[in-house]
Coordinates of C-alpha atoms in Angstrom, one line a residue:
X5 CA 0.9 77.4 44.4
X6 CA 3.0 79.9 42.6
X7 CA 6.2 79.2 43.6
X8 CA 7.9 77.5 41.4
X9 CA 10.3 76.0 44.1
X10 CA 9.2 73.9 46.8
X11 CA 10.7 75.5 50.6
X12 CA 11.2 71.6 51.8
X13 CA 12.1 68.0 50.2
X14 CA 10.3 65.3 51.9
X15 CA 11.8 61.7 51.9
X16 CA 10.4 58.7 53.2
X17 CA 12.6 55.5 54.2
X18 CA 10.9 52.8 56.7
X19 CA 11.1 54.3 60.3
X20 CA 12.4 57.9 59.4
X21 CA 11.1 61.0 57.4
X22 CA 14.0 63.4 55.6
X23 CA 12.9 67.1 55.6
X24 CA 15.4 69.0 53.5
X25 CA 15.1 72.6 53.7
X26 CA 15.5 75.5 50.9
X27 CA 18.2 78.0 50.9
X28 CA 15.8 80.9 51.3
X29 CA 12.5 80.5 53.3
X30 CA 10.4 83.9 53.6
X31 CA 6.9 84.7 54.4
X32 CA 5.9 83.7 50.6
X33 CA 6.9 80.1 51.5
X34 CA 5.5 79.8 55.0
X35 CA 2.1 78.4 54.1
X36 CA 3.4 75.6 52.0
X37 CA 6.3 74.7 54.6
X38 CA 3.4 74.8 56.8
X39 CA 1.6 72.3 54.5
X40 CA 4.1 70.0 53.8
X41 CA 5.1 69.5 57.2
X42 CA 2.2 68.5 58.4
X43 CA 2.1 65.2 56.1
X44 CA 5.5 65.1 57.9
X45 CA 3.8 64.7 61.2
X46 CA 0.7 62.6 59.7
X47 CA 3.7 60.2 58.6
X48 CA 4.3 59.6 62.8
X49 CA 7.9 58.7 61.7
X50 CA 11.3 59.8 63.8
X51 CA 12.2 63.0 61.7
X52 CA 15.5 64.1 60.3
X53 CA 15.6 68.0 59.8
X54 CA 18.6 69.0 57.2
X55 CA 18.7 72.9 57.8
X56 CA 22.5 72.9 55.9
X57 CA 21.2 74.7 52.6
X58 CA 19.9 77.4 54.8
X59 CA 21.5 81.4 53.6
X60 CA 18.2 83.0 54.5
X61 CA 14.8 82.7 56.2
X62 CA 12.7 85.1 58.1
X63 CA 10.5 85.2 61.4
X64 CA 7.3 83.5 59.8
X65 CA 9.5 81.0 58.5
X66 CA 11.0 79.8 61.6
X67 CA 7.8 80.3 64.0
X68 CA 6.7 77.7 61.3
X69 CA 9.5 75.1 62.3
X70 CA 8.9 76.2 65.7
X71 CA 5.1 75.3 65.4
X72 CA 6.4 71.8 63.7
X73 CA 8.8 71.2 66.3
X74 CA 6.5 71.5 69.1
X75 CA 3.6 69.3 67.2
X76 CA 5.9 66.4 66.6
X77 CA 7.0 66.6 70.4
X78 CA 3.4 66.7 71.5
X79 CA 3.0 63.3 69.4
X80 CA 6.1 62.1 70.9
X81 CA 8.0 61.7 67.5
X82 CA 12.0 61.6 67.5
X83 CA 13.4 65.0 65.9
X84 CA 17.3 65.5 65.4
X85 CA 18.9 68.2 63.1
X86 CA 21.2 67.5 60.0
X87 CA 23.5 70.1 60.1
X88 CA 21.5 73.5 60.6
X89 CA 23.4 76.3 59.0
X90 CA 24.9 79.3 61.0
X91 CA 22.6 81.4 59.5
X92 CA 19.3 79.1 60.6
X93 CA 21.3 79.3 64.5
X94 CA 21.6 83.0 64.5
X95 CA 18.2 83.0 64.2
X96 CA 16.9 80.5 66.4
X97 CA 19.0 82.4 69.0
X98 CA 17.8 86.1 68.1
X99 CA 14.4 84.8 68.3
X100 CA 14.6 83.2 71.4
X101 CA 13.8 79.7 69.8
X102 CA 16.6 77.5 70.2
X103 CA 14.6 75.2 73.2
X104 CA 11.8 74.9 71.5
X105 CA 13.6 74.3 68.1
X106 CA 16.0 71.6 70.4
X107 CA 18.4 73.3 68.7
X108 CA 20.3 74.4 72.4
X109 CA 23.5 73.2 72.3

């Protein structure tokens, strides 16, 4: 608990859960995305994903989202994207993730 900057803002509103990602998400943030996502998923809301602020996030990072995006699925909760940065793209493409991010376009 070090960091002195959360990777994600979590928002609750009546039927949907905001997750607003960090500019930079590394392998230092990857257990506490990890940990705040999951009270995203204990929330059983549809789930909005803004990915806009992202300049820089590695493999750990994203097979995190991937993880997270394949859990809510499996509990059959709505996921959409907010505007995922090129950079957060490039990456889901490079790595092959794009499907199971449902970020294919």
């Amino acid at each position: 608990m070090g960091n002195s900057m959360d990777p994600v803002h979590i928002e609750h509103t009546a039927d949907t859960t905001h997750v607003a990602l960090e500019a930079a998400l590394g392998i230092r943030d990857a257990r506490a995305l990890h940990e705040k996502l999951n009270t995203v998923l204990a929330a059983a809301t549809a789930i909005v994903i803004d990915g806009s602020r992202i300049e820089r996030l590695d493999a750990a990072a994203m097979q995190v989202l991937a993880g997270f995006t394949r859990a809510a699925r499996q509990r059959g909760l709505a996921l959409t994207w907010h505007s995922p940065s090129p950079v957060l793209q490039q990456a889901a493409r490079v790595l092959g993730l794009e499907i199971i991010l449902e970020m294919a376009s």
